């Protein structure tokens, strides 16, 4: 064991004296390889050609970025609140307020530089994933050899939920990158006590919170490290307090602005208690990381029991595990595997600590590589793929039919986000068309789809709605028949039906003089959609639709 430690110490000293340019070149090469791995996952999963339906929030995250990009491109200098309000009336599927804005600033800037189509934005997600894995590599590289550190970074990208997240337009990987980077700078501050490290910790922590609220757990890491390691001297270092001050300056203004929206996501949820949260947390870590989870736990126990001085980074990685679980409990949100990215990094770091302690430096790269290959073999593409884009042709058909007179569209209740995002992605300019969500204009429900309250309860009332809100198109989706237990699983399972869906069907069928069937298509999932055109629609109808939607949305918009 001692010879192993000495060998590692000599290696670290050797690496430290290497030219900094060479270390950066090596890190850049690792990033390029990891980025290639993410791109292979995306291509293999068909992510670029998929619809915006891999997760309910995906359409909203994409449209939030589009709103930022279109403001800069078409309305920069004008009142941004008025622009976003009007944009939301026309394309009502983003939730800036419930989610902080920084991810959308980044997404909008990326779109302005590289294009606003799904493929382009997925490149941004791939860069976030590869950067997070590269940061883990850099953390490990400071302790162990190059190839073992590279194996650790690769293992992160082979975790099923990481592969899944890399194929969606979501904020989880980006906010986790900022969160992990902030923790790294806190560890540097613990070691050196410099105000520069505390400042960077505060900046990155603030931006991680401003990217997504789910990174709130980082505020628990410093007190956990200080209390567990009895580093009370840090409290007397004035530089420590730079971090919370800076993070507060960055995040607090947005917290004040959005405070009325922040609890929308928790209404109607039945959440377990503290013990239940910890159980769910451990089960997800086991399910996602398999044998690497107990290896990480064993590495953590070994560090705690070892008589050797623990590095500040190791202290922080140990603190991450309870900080995330306690943070989830205090925030009163469900445990979700996509929100545990930093926990996965921490466990991989601790698992590598175990390997460093038990394996000789000469054998370690081969053993770690074998472990990663087995882990990758078991997990490769082991996640739910995004649905195929079976609505693109229908959207293109409507756009070609409209020409220079785009009309309002009432989209299907079961797939509002994908339809709205598809229209937004392919329109020549935005927002030129008004999109209507049945779950918002025909009733109300909590953020999580609970407590449905209809506004209309009869076919006659639905007819009145169409008179007051004369949309040009109404798109209806038919669900497949219920399959028997012996038949293959149905890809459409999970699509929800509402009482108003039947009312819409009846209202359209009862008035063939107004509603003309334009197109009917079956999809690979077993559903079918039908597009009906309102023969009484005129260009002036759009003004009535906009006025009615503005009246409804002003209940919620500031």
XYZ file of C-alpha atoms in Angstrom:
558
model
C 0.000 0.000 0.000
C 2.806 2.398 0.958
C 4.698 1.742 -2.284
C 1.500 2.389 -4.204
C 1.020 5.715 -2.447
C 4.644 6.667 -3.100
C 4.315 5.763 -6.771
C 1.193 7.909 -7.086
C 2.916 10.769 -5.268
C 5.887 10.616 -7.621
C 3.560 10.528 -10.613
C 1.642 13.582 -9.396
C 4.912 15.480 -8.882
C 6.034 14.514 -12.367
C 2.744 15.621 -13.877
C 2.901 18.926 -12.001
C 6.249 19.749 -13.607
C 5.019 19.008 -17.124
C 4.437 22.117 -19.258
C 0.957 23.476 -18.709
C 0.363 23.503 -22.465
C 0.814 19.737 -22.610
C -1.673 19.198 -19.796
C -4.207 21.370 -21.598
C -3.630 19.508 -24.867
C -4.240 16.198 -23.088
C -7.410 17.526 -21.481
C -8.644 18.888 -24.829
C -8.003 15.490 -26.435
C -10.027 13.771 -23.711
C -12.846 16.280 -24.203
C -12.865 15.584 -27.965
C -13.099 11.824 -27.406
C -15.860 12.207 -24.812
C -17.760 14.571 -27.100
C -17.497 11.974 -29.861
C -18.928 9.367 -27.475
C -21.924 11.603 -26.714
C -22.503 12.228 -30.410
C -22.437 8.490 -31.088
C -25.098 7.997 -28.407
C -27.245 10.746 -29.937
C -26.889 9.344 -33.433
C -27.507 5.757 -32.348
C -30.666 6.824 -30.480
C -31.938 8.888 -33.427
C -32.080 11.968 -31.217
C -31.620 14.491 -34.034
C -34.640 13.195 -35.941
C -36.867 12.651 -32.901
C -39.835 14.731 -31.845
C -39.748 17.025 -28.817
C -41.484 14.410 -26.697
C -38.819 12.455 -24.845
C -39.878 14.190 -21.623
C -42.777 16.607 -20.981
C -40.388 19.479 -20.171
C -38.323 19.148 -23.342
C -40.615 21.226 -25.561
C -40.720 23.962 -22.929
C -36.917 24.115 -22.638
C -36.582 24.346 -26.423
C -39.207 27.075 -26.759
C -37.662 29.054 -23.895
C -34.404 29.200 -25.850
C -36.270 30.161 -29.022
C -37.923 33.053 -27.179
C -34.530 34.385 -26.099
C -33.060 33.959 -29.574
C -36.025 35.642 -31.294
C -35.978 38.564 -28.866
C -32.338 39.294 -29.693
C -32.912 38.771 -33.416
C -36.162 40.718 -33.853
C -36.955 42.881 -30.833
C -33.705 43.716 -29.059
C -33.994 47.016 -27.216
C -37.756 46.742 -26.784
C -39.502 45.847 -23.533
C -38.454 42.196 -22.914
C -41.364 41.522 -20.538
C -43.896 42.646 -23.145
C -42.141 40.546 -25.798
C -42.115 37.385 -23.673
C -45.753 37.931 -22.679
C -46.849 38.240 -26.332
C -44.627 35.303 -27.309
C -46.243 33.138 -24.642
C -49.752 34.033 -25.806
C -48.842 32.791 -29.284
C -46.519 29.899 -28.368
C -47.710 28.927 -24.888
C -45.309 26.171 -23.954
C -42.418 27.604 -21.985
C -42.200 28.467 -18.305
C -39.511 31.054 -17.620
C -40.319 31.887 -14.024
C -40.881 28.344 -12.862
C -37.413 27.735 -14.319
C -34.646 30.348 -14.097
C -33.499 32.078 -17.304
C -29.769 31.404 -17.653
C -30.140 28.131 -19.567
C -32.321 29.986 -22.067
C -29.754 32.787 -22.388
C -27.129 30.176 -23.230
C -29.493 28.329 -25.554
C -30.547 31.539 -27.318
C -26.916 32.578 -27.825
C -26.077 29.118 -29.170
C -29.032 29.288 -31.567
C -27.934 32.696 -32.809
C -24.460 31.340 -33.566
C -25.197 27.816 -34.811
C -28.870 27.673 -35.784
C -32.104 27.022 -33.939
C -33.013 23.540 -35.127
C -33.085 20.536 -32.826
C -29.833 19.109 -34.164
C -27.955 22.313 -33.384
C -29.295 22.557 -29.824
C -28.448 18.899 -29.197
C -24.839 19.799 -29.989
C -25.007 22.269 -27.105
C -26.307 19.508 -24.836
C -23.515 17.223 -26.061
C -20.929 19.886 -25.179
C -22.411 20.173 -21.669
C -22.289 16.390 -21.186
C -18.734 16.077 -22.486
C -17.606 19.070 -20.388
C -19.086 17.525 -17.249
C -17.306 14.220 -17.956
C -14.073 16.095 -18.727
C -14.295 17.981 -15.437
C -14.622 14.633 -13.663
C -11.568 13.423 -15.592
C -9.641 16.517 -14.460
C -10.629 15.897 -10.829
C -9.466 12.290 -11.020
C -6.321 13.187 -12.954
C -5.022 15.161 -10.005
C -4.903 11.939 -7.989
C -4.401 8.997 -10.351
C -3.004 8.139 -13.759
C -4.279 9.474 -17.065
C -5.981 6.312 -18.334
C -7.807 5.564 -15.093
C -9.065 9.155 -14.964
C -10.204 8.920 -18.594
C -12.026 5.686 -17.762
C -13.844 7.478 -14.930
C -14.977 10.255 -17.257
C -16.169 7.721 -19.830
C -18.062 5.755 -17.184
C -20.108 8.850 -16.358
C -21.291 9.123 -19.969
C -22.277 5.445 -19.954
C -24.763 5.841 -17.081
C -28.209 5.224 -18.633
C -29.844 8.461 -17.486
C -26.826 10.458 -18.691
C -27.155 8.903 -22.149
C -30.887 9.650 -22.055
C -30.353 13.263 -20.961
C -27.784 13.804 -23.712
C -30.490 13.023 -26.275
C -32.942 15.651 -25.012
C -33.067 19.440 -25.005
C -33.003 19.734 -21.206
C -31.131 21.817 -18.633
C -29.993 19.017 -16.292
C -26.500 18.447 -17.699
C -25.768 22.159 -18.049
C -26.798 23.101 -14.515
C -24.886 20.088 -13.142
C -21.750 21.272 -14.936
C -21.930 24.640 -13.176
C -22.726 22.959 -9.852
C -19.781 20.547 -9.987
C -17.414 23.316 -11.096
C -18.531 25.464 -8.161
C -17.819 22.606 -5.733
C -14.337 22.191 -7.233
C -13.561 25.842 -6.501
C -14.878 25.492 -2.961
C -12.448 22.577 -2.509
C -9.638 24.792 -3.798
C -10.654 27.434 -1.270
C -10.560 24.863 1.551
C -6.992 23.995 0.537
C -5.637 27.482 -0.135
C -7.989 29.956 1.540
C -7.760 32.381 -1.407
C -10.445 34.938 -2.086
C -10.207 34.202 -5.821
C -11.399 30.611 -5.291
C -14.239 31.744 -3.024
C -15.277 34.306 -5.622
C -15.368 31.736 -8.419
C -17.256 29.354 -6.158
C -19.895 32.041 -5.609
C -20.108 32.976 -9.289
C -20.515 29.386 -10.464
C -22.947 28.531 -7.661
C -25.051 31.556 -8.579
C -25.115 30.629 -12.237
C -25.909 26.983 -11.474
C -28.955 28.119 -9.481
C -29.841 30.593 -12.224
C -29.689 27.711 -14.717
C -31.994 25.420 -12.745
C -33.295 25.467 -9.189
C -32.490 21.772 -8.709
C -28.843 22.629 -7.895
C -29.854 24.169 -4.526
C -28.008 21.281 -2.816
C -24.665 23.032 -3.383
C -25.450 25.435 -0.533
C -25.338 22.413 1.824
C -21.878 21.233 0.742
C -19.766 23.922 2.504
C -21.457 23.623 5.927
C -21.308 19.818 5.683
C -17.566 19.896 4.949
C -16.848 22.484 7.629
C -18.839 20.655 10.307
C -17.714 17.120 9.420
C -14.033 18.051 9.193
C -14.170 20.586 12.028
C -12.657 23.265 9.845
C -13.970 26.086 12.010
C -11.006 28.185 10.920
C -12.704 28.627 7.540
C -15.519 30.542 9.218
C -12.991 33.110 10.397
C -11.664 33.622 6.871
C -13.469 36.651 5.483
C -12.975 35.387 1.946
C -15.378 32.524 2.636
C -18.261 34.962 2.805
C -17.573 36.306 -0.668
C -19.207 33.182 -2.108
C -22.697 33.463 -0.564
C -22.714 37.214 -1.160
C -21.879 36.831 -4.856
C -24.252 33.873 -5.361
C -27.001 35.892 -3.676
C -26.368 38.914 -5.905
C -26.657 36.680 -8.985
C -29.646 34.582 -7.945
C -31.680 36.575 -5.385
C -33.149 39.130 -7.845
C -34.565 36.312 -9.942
C -35.837 34.578 -6.815
C -37.799 37.701 -5.919
C -39.199 38.104 -9.434
C -40.269 34.457 -9.776
C -41.378 33.693 -6.218
C -45.049 33.410 -7.222
C -44.211 30.633 -9.728
C -41.711 28.530 -7.796
C -44.179 26.244 -5.997
C -46.281 25.456 -9.064
C -44.332 22.257 -9.706
C -45.127 20.713 -6.323
C -48.902 21.072 -6.265
C -50.782 17.795 -6.276
C -47.732 15.625 -5.536
C -47.785 12.848 -2.960
C -44.237 12.796 -1.609
C -42.646 10.290 0.779
C -41.150 11.319 4.111
C -37.456 11.591 4.934
C -36.908 7.828 5.082
C -38.806 7.342 1.832
C -36.701 10.003 0.113
C -33.483 8.279 1.218
C -34.816 4.894 0.056
C -35.730 6.261 -3.361
C -32.366 8.020 -3.590
C -30.389 4.844 -2.872
C -32.530 2.782 -5.250
C -31.942 5.216 -8.109
C -28.192 5.301 -7.472
C -28.102 1.502 -7.504
C -30.248 1.241 -10.624
C -28.211 3.761 -12.587
C -24.706 2.821 -11.440
C -25.016 -0.883 -10.695
C -21.794 -2.222 -9.074
C -20.132 1.195 -9.227
C -22.533 2.345 -6.509
C -21.281 -0.060 -3.800
C -17.722 0.597 -5.009
C -18.309 4.303 -4.430
C -19.785 3.652 -0.992
C -16.816 1.439 -0.113
C -14.428 4.120 -1.349
C -16.137 6.679 0.858
C -15.945 4.411 3.908
C -12.275 3.736 3.186
C -11.552 7.460 3.030
C -13.335 8.132 6.310
C -11.551 5.273 8.095
C -8.139 5.932 6.612
C -5.491 7.598 8.741
C -4.162 9.476 5.737
C -5.094 13.129 5.365
C -8.115 13.507 3.122
C -7.962 15.976 0.239
C -10.424 18.853 0.176
C -11.908 17.551 -3.070
C -12.521 14.135 -1.501
C -14.224 15.848 1.452
C -16.526 17.683 -0.950
C -17.363 14.535 -2.905
C -18.278 12.809 0.346
C -20.417 15.798 1.321
C -22.277 15.777 -2.004
C -24.009 12.449 -1.271
C -25.935 13.547 1.847
C -26.275 17.143 0.592
C -28.272 16.005 -2.447
C -30.610 13.701 -0.496
C -31.230 16.208 2.311
C -31.706 18.973 -0.236
C -34.352 16.952 -2.067
C -36.198 16.377 1.197
C -36.076 20.044 2.225
C -37.228 21.203 -1.215
C -40.221 18.822 -1.093
C -39.723 17.489 -4.606
C -39.609 13.888 -5.860
C -36.316 12.059 -6.318
C -35.615 11.911 -10.046
C -32.658 10.144 -11.624
C -31.994 13.005 -14.066
C -31.400 15.408 -11.153
C -28.610 13.333 -9.555
C -25.805 14.011 -12.039
C -23.428 15.432 -9.424
C -24.128 12.456 -7.145
C -23.062 10.118 -9.965
C -19.830 12.111 -10.368
C -19.190 11.963 -6.631
C -19.677 8.202 -6.498
C -17.405 7.670 -9.482
C -14.762 9.782 -7.763
C -15.088 7.716 -4.581
C -15.078 4.433 -6.534
C -11.821 5.522 -8.124
C -10.452 6.291 -4.661
C -11.190 2.652 -3.794
C -9.357 1.464 -6.903
C -6.410 3.708 -6.129
C -6.150 2.236 -2.636
C -6.529 -1.444 -3.554
C -4.782 -1.708 -6.929
C -1.152 -1.306 -7.840
C -0.522 1.630 -10.194
C 0.729 -0.731 -12.907
C -2.443 -2.843 -12.808
C -4.948 -0.079 -12.156
C -5.522 1.154 -15.761
C -6.221 -2.378 -17.047
C -8.623 -3.202 -14.215
C -10.439 0.130 -14.471
C -10.717 -0.157 -18.241
C -12.172 -3.659 -17.891
C -14.716 -2.377 -15.365
C -15.749 0.477 -17.661
C -16.082 -1.884 -20.639
C -18.368 -4.206 -18.645
C -20.324 -1.224 -17.304
C -20.667 0.190 -20.798
C -21.700 -3.148 -22.285
C -24.509 -3.527 -19.751
C -25.699 0.088 -20.047
C -25.114 0.888 -23.714
C -28.321 2.448 -25.119
C -30.183 1.070 -22.114
C -32.680 3.921 -21.910
C -36.030 4.933 -23.324
C -35.575 6.524 -26.748
C -37.320 9.723 -27.755
C -40.416 9.130 -29.907
C -40.065 9.262 -33.672
C -41.117 12.519 -35.288
C -44.358 11.408 -36.909
C -45.888 14.907 -36.967
C -43.342 16.720 -39.146
C -45.177 15.957 -42.409
C -48.494 17.159 -40.984
C -46.958 20.437 -39.823
C -45.288 20.930 -43.219
C -48.646 20.228 -44.907
C -50.398 22.941 -42.860
C -47.609 25.439 -43.466
C -47.680 24.823 -47.234
C -51.468 25.124 -47.293
C -51.431 28.393 -45.371
C -48.854 30.166 -47.494
C -48.865 33.805 -46.350
C -51.978 33.441 -44.180
C -51.067 31.298 -41.157
C -53.960 30.484 -38.878
C -54.378 29.483 -35.253
C -54.115 25.777 -34.398
C -55.771 23.875 -31.545
C -53.259 21.076 -30.886
C -54.022 17.642 -29.369
C -54.342 17.524 -25.577
C -52.099 14.470 -25.300
C -49.129 15.957 -27.175
C -49.328 19.734 -26.928
C -45.603 20.320 -26.469
C -44.316 18.304 -29.454
C -46.812 19.899 -31.858
C -46.117 23.446 -30.678
C -42.349 22.907 -30.753
C -42.515 21.385 -34.240
C -44.446 24.380 -35.581
C -42.056 26.806 -33.860
C -38.939 25.032 -35.144
C -40.080 25.028 -38.773
C -41.862 28.389 -39.112
C -39.984 30.906 -41.302
C -40.459 33.564 -38.603
C -41.790 33.588 -35.051
C -44.224 34.039 -33.547
C -46.408 34.241 -36.663
C -49.005 31.631 -35.709
C -51.145 31.283 -32.585
C -51.081 27.872 -30.922
C -53.781 26.820 -28.470
C -53.405 24.248 -25.689
C -56.707 22.500 -24.870
C -55.507 21.818 -21.318
C -55.278 25.583 -20.766
C -58.106 27.055 -22.841
C -60.713 24.359 -22.123
C -59.943 23.934 -18.446
C -57.277 24.286 -15.784
C -55.013 21.937 -13.872
C -52.013 22.038 -11.588
C -48.508 22.208 -13.023
C -48.085 18.438 -12.752
C -51.341 17.634 -14.532
C -53.446 17.072 -11.414
C -56.747 18.546 -10.220
C -58.347 19.000 -13.662
C -61.193 21.544 -13.706
C -63.098 21.868 -17.024
C -64.470 25.168 -18.323
C -66.856 23.462 -20.764
C -69.078 20.464 -20.061
C -71.211 19.970 -23.174
C -70.990 19.979 -26.957
C -73.000 23.217 -27.097
C -70.503 24.898 -24.787
C -67.634 23.719 -26.997
C -69.430 25.241 -30.003
C -69.647 28.515 -28.094
C -65.933 28.310 -27.446
C -65.220 27.925 -31.184
C -67.437 30.930 -31.949
C -65.506 33.048 -29.490
C -62.144 31.510 -30.475
C -62.365 30.707 -34.217
C -59.213 28.680 -34.801
C -58.266 27.714 -38.353
C -57.270 24.128 -37.539
C -58.284 21.592 -34.928
C -56.050 18.540 -34.555
C -57.506 15.478 -32.841
C -55.666 12.330 -31.807
C -57.274 8.898 -31.605
C -55.870 6.444 -29.095
C -55.321 2.802 -30.076
C -57.505 0.059 -28.737
C -56.541 -1.458 -25.400
C -54.099 -4.306 -25.927
C -54.375 -7.640 -24.208
C -51.627 -8.690 -21.773
C -50.234 -11.130 -24.346
C -49.698 -8.475 -27.001
C -46.577 -6.349 -27.393
C -46.371 -3.212 -25.291
C -47.969 -0.116 -26.761
C -45.649 2.814 -27.398
C -48.517 5.239 -26.823
C -49.003 4.169 -23.208
C -48.757 7.240 -21.028
C -50.725 9.500 -23.377
C -53.479 11.064 -21.343
C -57.055 11.660 -22.428
C -59.275 14.420 -21.059
C -63.084 14.706 -20.908
C -62.981 17.595 -23.364
C -61.366 15.352 -26.014
C -64.659 13.521 -26.450
C -66.527 16.840 -26.521
C -64.227 18.144 -29.251
C -64.776 14.983 -31.279
C -68.538 15.324 -30.957
C -68.571 19.054 -31.717
C -66.516 18.646 -34.896
C -68.513 15.605 -36.073
C -71.817 17.387 -35.462
C -70.933 20.337 -37.688
C -69.533 19.081 -41.036
C -70.488 22.370 -42.706
C -67.833 24.107 -40.590
C -65.192 21.449 -40.060
C -63.593 19.792 -43.092
C -61.254 16.817 -42.651
C -57.995 17.694 -44.385
C -55.643 14.926 -43.388
C -55.665 11.681 -41.429
C -52.522 9.742 -40.588
C -51.651 6.728 -38.442
C -48.423 6.802 -36.442
C -45.915 4.131 -35.504
C -47.069 4.305 -31.877
C -50.546 3.096 -32.804
C -52.244 6.478 -32.482
C -53.678 8.438 -35.382
C -54.260 12.148 -35.859
C -56.802 14.023 -37.932
C -56.529 17.637 -39.027
C -59.780 19.546 -39.459
C -59.990 22.951 -41.158
C -62.489 25.591 -40.064
C -64.266 26.657 -43.268
C -65.556 29.807 -41.557
C -62.105 31.064 -40.676
C -60.993 34.441 -42.047
C -57.870 36.519 -41.528
C -59.770 38.695 -39.051
C -60.466 35.582 -36.948
C -56.895 35.742 -35.657
C -57.634 38.972 -33.804
C -60.503 37.329 -31.928
C -58.345 34.312 -31.069
C -55.526 36.514 -29.781
C -57.889 38.636 -27.671
C -59.436 35.566 -26.041
C -56.072 33.956 -25.309
C -54.663 37.172 -23.902
C -57.664 37.387 -21.573
C -57.024 33.831 -20.351
C -53.234 34.121 -19.991
C -53.351 37.439 -18.149
C -54.569 35.455 -15.142
C -51.114 33.923 -14.885
C -48.676 36.251 -16.640
C -47.230 39.207 -14.687
